[in-house]
């Protein structure tokens, strides 16, 4: 709990009077007709954490790419310490002291951590040889500052995604930057790593570095930032002092209306047990998992990344072979060894990684939606376009998928609509059990609440639903019952109506007895 | 507001120009094809004749038939480089067995062996998930070795060339069209139908487009990949029947280099080596372009090896144009 306490100390800031960096009237269009940024202006002070918020497509990333010299603005000026600066490429930005820490990783996997941190700036010694000793020494010092528990000599390809992100952050610390931009830095970090990152941000701030922090996560923004600037549809919507605002105001600025977060707590009786899991184990990944889901019920599975949640879903879906225990569907024992069996038996899994596991991005929306029901839209193996279109039209309407047509490539849709296509694909199979793994990851606030509503509706119409999530508001918002996972075990089971946030945090962080 | 209006206006103008450039990008290969025909017809008076066209298409039918199967493999996200020596092996086998056990038995037995080799490729790549480039490259030399062992280094031929119905496949005509062309186009038609209109085809595209998503949708990736190698072995065997029947004999390395010509045709047609996109029609166009270049250069009196250089240049140009059209510009900028 030490980490949690230490965040509380962040809040206060004494900003300088003139901003160290200011952007004025930045406009950027992508031909032929996409206006990504429309006259955006904002300023950042030294020693300030300035949060940049906005839905997907609001222009945050484009703005930061302009700042980092990756895109060139069509109009507008960037001032650094009062002087206008011109940036032609990312190197210019770096030399001006502006560092962008990317959402996507840009590491060389086959090199060591140290080589990656100092890529392009390897320390030399006479006559022009790499000074390995200094390289590893310096790199280890930076890693120590980041409290990383891996060595500078480790190969990057052997690290987990979270650790790779820490290496990416370590790169920024090689220089003494004036401005550091973090673009969704915590998306793949565990809580512990997140707190280390917050400490680093705190350090940088204390050294007078200006920090621009882009994130979807409200809680982070409220604990970290001093001021918040909101973008919507490529336009500037306002800057507020974090201390003087609340989530409601920010949300209104972001989406232009208030969100309906309340849900009807349906006290209707649930049906029979549909899925029953008994003592399911899979090696060291998870052990002794028992739970059941009734018809019409949403069970939330809450826990940290690495607690074994995704692995349970994958085992149920036939992607992993369990080492013990059994799974009953409608009271009958299931023996599923591959995904084809799983689909045939009425299981559906909306996977964690939409783009890599959920969709064939190069294919049309229609072809993606019918992917799991090809036998129903064909006779003697020959597909019927008409039947395929029927299925697409049905779910496009039911789920309110915003796409110009079924022939549209699914890769061109927004994240929220892509996720709806994945959900549509599974509804088309008329499953008994619907498993959703991180259903709103990387989806903007507006679409998020839409998907939450959808999950409730699906349960109401008779599906048994399992929602896996690492976001507490999501779990609390959609579930009837919550399972807390810790270290490969179910560490507590709670009724949504009775649980407190405190209970949940404790249950996913420490070993304890369940309490239902 | 006036900004938005001018925006829309310029958008409208741009979209017309964009339509043309998009058309060029999408049909670029077809445009290039027509351009080739025009240029060659200007420089050679023999080029533009029905006779010559039929000859070219007949010559293209062997590469084309193999390319049908390979296109399916490539759409499924893999490569097949073993088809060159598989063609040698199958041709040698069918020719050698013809005099020993008769044409029916020869064709049947050859098909069995071809499918067996396809199954080995398919098992290693589909079920054991080994890299397709390495597996089929290994298979390429393995089959060449088997062929040499089988023939003892000798070439084979058919004794009674006039009195066998086996000659029909390579030398016959039906409705005035050469049989190899009919086999090639017939198989192409079936394959295009299967790819575009059946559940099997859709599954191949899905598995090639995103293997993980296909598996997460309950498709059997391993089985699909396995089946694509059976198909490429089958079309290669069909090509071997045409070749054996046409020549009525076979050198033991007759298929050498075919794997690259076939792949060149597939790439030239615009089927992505990453999998998940492409079509048989495009491959046919790609193969025909290669054949017409070959034919045109010969008619213009260039030496045989000139075609290799020109083929290389054409492939680079095709890939470059393809990238340029997705990127929206010819050259890339910094980084």
PDB file of C-alpha atoms in Angstrom, chain A residues 392-511:
ATOM      1  CA  UNK A 392     -24.446  -8.612 -41.358  1.00  0.00           C
ATOM      2  CA  UNK A 393     -27.473  -6.317 -41.596  1.00  0.00           C
ATOM      3  CA  UNK A 394     -29.071  -7.963 -38.595  1.00  0.00           C
ATOM      4  CA  UNK A 395     -26.108  -7.464 -36.278  1.00  0.00           C
ATOM      5  CA  UNK A 396     -25.117  -4.107 -37.727  1.00  0.00           C
ATOM      6  CA  UNK A 397     -28.538  -2.881 -36.708  1.00  0.00           C
ATOM      7  CA  UNK A 398     -28.738  -4.722 -33.412  1.00  0.00           C
ATOM      8  CA  UNK A 399     -25.304  -3.558 -32.264  1.00  0.00           C
ATOM      9  CA  UNK A 400     -25.460  -0.161 -34.002  1.00  0.00           C
ATOM     10  CA  UNK A 401     -22.253  -0.761 -35.932  1.00  0.00           C
ATOM     11  CA  UNK A 402     -21.286   2.474 -37.658  1.00  0.00           C
ATOM     12  CA  UNK A 403     -19.929   1.462 -41.043  1.00  0.00           C
ATOM     13  CA  UNK A 404     -20.797   2.809 -44.499  1.00  0.00           C
ATOM     14  CA  UNK A 405     -21.536  -0.731 -45.673  1.00  0.00           C
ATOM     15  CA  UNK A 406     -20.862  -4.383 -45.036  1.00  0.00           C
ATOM     16  CA  UNK A 407     -18.205  -4.311 -47.746  1.00  0.00           C
ATOM     17  CA  UNK A 408     -16.126  -1.782 -45.785  1.00  0.00           C
ATOM     18  CA  UNK A 409     -12.767  -3.153 -44.615  1.00  0.00           C
ATOM     19  CA  UNK A 410     -13.039  -3.722 -40.884  1.00  0.00           C
ATOM     20  CA  UNK A 411      -9.567  -2.219 -40.421  1.00  0.00           C
ATOM     21  CA  UNK A 412     -10.996   1.172 -41.411  1.00  0.00           C
ATOM     22  CA  UNK A 413     -13.500   1.281 -38.537  1.00  0.00           C
ATOM     23  CA  UNK A 414     -12.898   2.867 -35.141  1.00  0.00           C
ATOM     24  CA  UNK A 415     -11.925   0.674 -32.192  1.00  0.00           C
ATOM     25  CA  UNK A 416     -15.401   0.627 -30.705  1.00  0.00           C
ATOM     26  CA  UNK A 417     -17.028  -0.400 -33.954  1.00  0.00           C
ATOM     27  CA  UNK A 418     -14.370  -3.032 -34.559  1.00  0.00           C
ATOM     28  CA  UNK A 419     -15.175  -4.523 -31.180  1.00  0.00           C
ATOM     29  CA  UNK A 420     -18.855  -4.579 -32.101  1.00  0.00           C
ATOM     30  CA  UNK A 421     -18.000  -6.546 -35.226  1.00  0.00           C
ATOM     31  CA  UNK A 422     -16.199  -9.116 -33.061  1.00  0.00           C
ATOM     32  CA  UNK A 423     -19.192  -9.305 -30.733  1.00  0.00           C
ATOM     33  CA  UNK A 424     -21.491  -9.612 -33.751  1.00  0.00           C
ATOM     34  CA  UNK A 425     -19.424 -12.490 -35.064  1.00  0.00           C
ATOM     35  CA  UNK A 426     -20.109 -14.378 -31.852  1.00  0.00           C
ATOM     36  CA  UNK A 427     -23.764 -13.484 -31.501  1.00  0.00           C
ATOM     37  CA  UNK A 428     -24.252 -14.931 -34.985  1.00  0.00           C
ATOM     38  CA  UNK A 429     -23.195 -18.317 -33.605  1.00  0.00           C
ATOM     39  CA  UNK A 430     -26.008 -18.155 -30.997  1.00  0.00           C
ATOM     40  CA  UNK A 431     -23.662 -19.104 -28.166  1.00  0.00           C
ATOM     41  CA  UNK A 432     -24.739 -20.185 -24.695  1.00  0.00           C
ATOM     42  CA  UNK A 433     -21.737 -18.667 -22.973  1.00  0.00           C
ATOM     43  CA  UNK A 434     -20.166 -15.403 -24.061  1.00  0.00           C
ATOM     44  CA  UNK A 435     -16.692 -14.652 -22.700  1.00  0.00           C
ATOM     45  CA  UNK A 436     -15.357 -11.135 -23.176  1.00  0.00           C
ATOM     46  CA  UNK A 437     -11.687 -10.542 -22.379  1.00  0.00           C
ATOM     47  CA  UNK A 438     -10.969  -6.843 -21.783  1.00  0.00           C
ATOM     48  CA  UNK A 439     -13.918  -5.830 -23.974  1.00  0.00           C
ATOM     49  CA  UNK A 440     -13.173  -2.097 -23.924  1.00  0.00           C
ATOM     50  CA  UNK A 441      -9.385  -1.983 -24.042  1.00  0.00           C
ATOM     51  CA  UNK A 442      -8.233   0.956 -26.161  1.00  0.00           C
ATOM     52  CA  UNK A 443     -11.790   2.098 -26.798  1.00  0.00           C
ATOM     53  CA  UNK A 444     -12.872   5.687 -26.181  1.00  0.00           C
ATOM     54  CA  UNK A 445     -15.212   6.665 -23.379  1.00  0.00           C
ATOM     55  CA  UNK A 446     -18.336   7.064 -25.493  1.00  0.00           C
ATOM     56  CA  UNK A 447     -18.115   3.662 -27.177  1.00  0.00           C
ATOM     57  CA  UNK A 448     -17.083   2.126 -23.890  1.00  0.00           C
ATOM     58  CA  UNK A 449     -20.367   2.877 -22.168  1.00  0.00           C
ATOM     59  CA  UNK A 450     -22.192   1.721 -25.284  1.00  0.00           C
ATOM     60  CA  UNK A 451     -20.451  -1.641 -25.063  1.00  0.00           C
ATOM     61  CA  UNK A 452     -21.202  -1.882 -21.355  1.00  0.00           C
ATOM     62  CA  UNK A 453     -24.871  -1.323 -22.073  1.00  0.00           C
ATOM     63  CA  UNK A 454     -24.719  -3.934 -24.769  1.00  0.00           C
ATOM     64  CA  UNK A 455     -23.255  -6.497 -22.375  1.00  0.00           C
ATOM     65  CA  UNK A 456     -26.137  -5.886 -19.958  1.00  0.00           C
ATOM     66  CA  UNK A 457     -28.658  -6.258 -22.778  1.00  0.00           C
ATOM     67  CA  UNK A 458     -27.093  -9.508 -23.922  1.00  0.00           C
ATOM     68  CA  UNK A 459     -27.312 -10.974 -20.435  1.00  0.00           C
ATOM     69  CA  UNK A 460     -30.908  -9.874 -20.199  1.00  0.00           C
ATOM     70  CA  UNK A 461     -31.721 -11.654 -23.442  1.00  0.00           C
ATOM     71  CA  UNK A 462     -30.461 -14.910 -21.949  1.00  0.00           C
ATOM     72  CA  UNK A 463     -26.740 -15.271 -22.491  1.00  0.00           C
ATOM     73  CA  UNK A 464     -24.454 -16.367 -19.688  1.00  0.00           C
ATOM     74  CA  UNK A 465     -21.664 -13.790 -19.779  1.00  0.00           C
ATOM     75  CA  UNK A 466     -18.138 -13.782 -18.360  1.00  0.00           C
ATOM     76  CA  UNK A 467     -16.384 -10.402 -18.470  1.00  0.00           C
ATOM     77  CA  UNK A 468     -12.652 -10.339 -17.804  1.00  0.00           C
ATOM     78  CA  UNK A 469     -11.261  -6.923 -17.021  1.00  0.00           C
ATOM     79  CA  UNK A 470      -8.506  -5.085 -15.212  1.00  0.00           C
ATOM     80  CA  UNK A 471     -10.598  -1.924 -14.934  1.00  0.00           C
ATOM     81  CA  UNK A 472     -12.531  -1.718 -11.709  1.00  0.00           C
ATOM     82  CA  UNK A 473     -15.285   0.648 -12.882  1.00  0.00           C
ATOM     83  CA  UNK A 474     -15.957  -1.711 -15.758  1.00  0.00           C
ATOM     84  CA  UNK A 475     -16.213  -4.773 -13.550  1.00  0.00           C
ATOM     85  CA  UNK A 476     -18.401  -2.943 -11.046  1.00  0.00           C
ATOM     86  CA  UNK A 477     -20.530  -1.469 -13.807  1.00  0.00           C
ATOM     87  CA  UNK A 478     -21.460  -4.578 -15.725  1.00  0.00           C
ATOM     88  CA  UNK A 479     -21.249  -7.559 -13.363  1.00  0.00           C
ATOM     89  CA  UNK A 480     -23.829  -9.235 -11.169  1.00  0.00           C
ATOM     90  CA  UNK A 481     -21.125 -11.180  -9.410  1.00  0.00           C
ATOM     91  CA  UNK A 482     -17.374 -10.579  -9.290  1.00  0.00           C
ATOM     92  CA  UNK A 483     -14.534 -13.080  -9.037  1.00  0.00           C
ATOM     93  CA  UNK A 484     -11.244 -11.593  -7.897  1.00  0.00           C
ATOM     94  CA  UNK A 485      -8.151 -13.307  -9.241  1.00  0.00           C
ATOM     95  CA  UNK A 486      -4.806 -13.278  -7.521  1.00  0.00           C
ATOM     96  CA  UNK A 487      -1.766 -15.210  -8.660  1.00  0.00           C
ATOM     97  CA  UNK A 488      -3.625 -17.919 -10.585  1.00  0.00           C
ATOM     98  CA  UNK A 489      -6.353 -18.444  -7.987  1.00  0.00           C
ATOM     99  CA  UNK A 490      -9.788 -17.112  -7.300  1.00  0.00           C
ATOM    100  CA  UNK A 491      -9.158 -15.010  -4.241  1.00  0.00           C
ATOM    101  CA  UNK A 492     -12.656 -13.869  -3.442  1.00  0.00           C
ATOM    102  CA  UNK A 493     -16.162 -13.859  -4.817  1.00  0.00           C
ATOM    103  CA  UNK A 494     -18.496 -10.891  -4.321  1.00  0.00           C
ATOM    104  CA  UNK A 495     -22.008  -9.872  -5.179  1.00  0.00           C
ATOM    105  CA  UNK A 496     -21.940  -6.623  -7.136  1.00  0.00           C
ATOM    106  CA  UNK A 497     -24.567  -5.112  -4.868  1.00  0.00           C
ATOM    107  CA  UNK A 498     -22.467  -5.661  -1.738  1.00  0.00           C
ATOM    108  CA  UNK A 499     -18.860  -5.224  -2.772  1.00  0.00           C
ATOM    109  CA  UNK A 500     -16.781  -2.126  -2.108  1.00  0.00           C
ATOM    110  CA  UNK A 501     -13.812  -0.949  -4.152  1.00  0.00           C
ATOM    111  CA  UNK A 502     -11.648  -1.558  -1.130  1.00  0.00           C
ATOM    112  CA  UNK A 503     -12.637  -5.234  -0.979  1.00  0.00           C
ATOM    113  CA  UNK A 504     -11.735  -5.677  -4.611  1.00  0.00           C
ATOM    114  CA  UNK A 505      -8.356  -3.980  -4.413  1.00  0.00           C
ATOM    115  CA  UNK A 506      -7.463  -6.137  -1.430  1.00  0.00           C
ATOM    116  CA  UNK A 507      -8.662  -9.320  -3.116  1.00  0.00           C
ATOM    117  CA  UNK A 508      -6.522  -8.854  -6.199  1.00  0.00           C
ATOM    118  CA  UNK A 509      -3.448  -7.726  -4.291  1.00  0.00           C
ATOM    119  CA  UNK A 510      -3.080 -10.100  -1.343  1.00  0.00           C
ATOM    120  CA  UNK A 511      -3.606 -13.738  -0.549  1.00  0.00           C
TER     121      UNK A 511
END
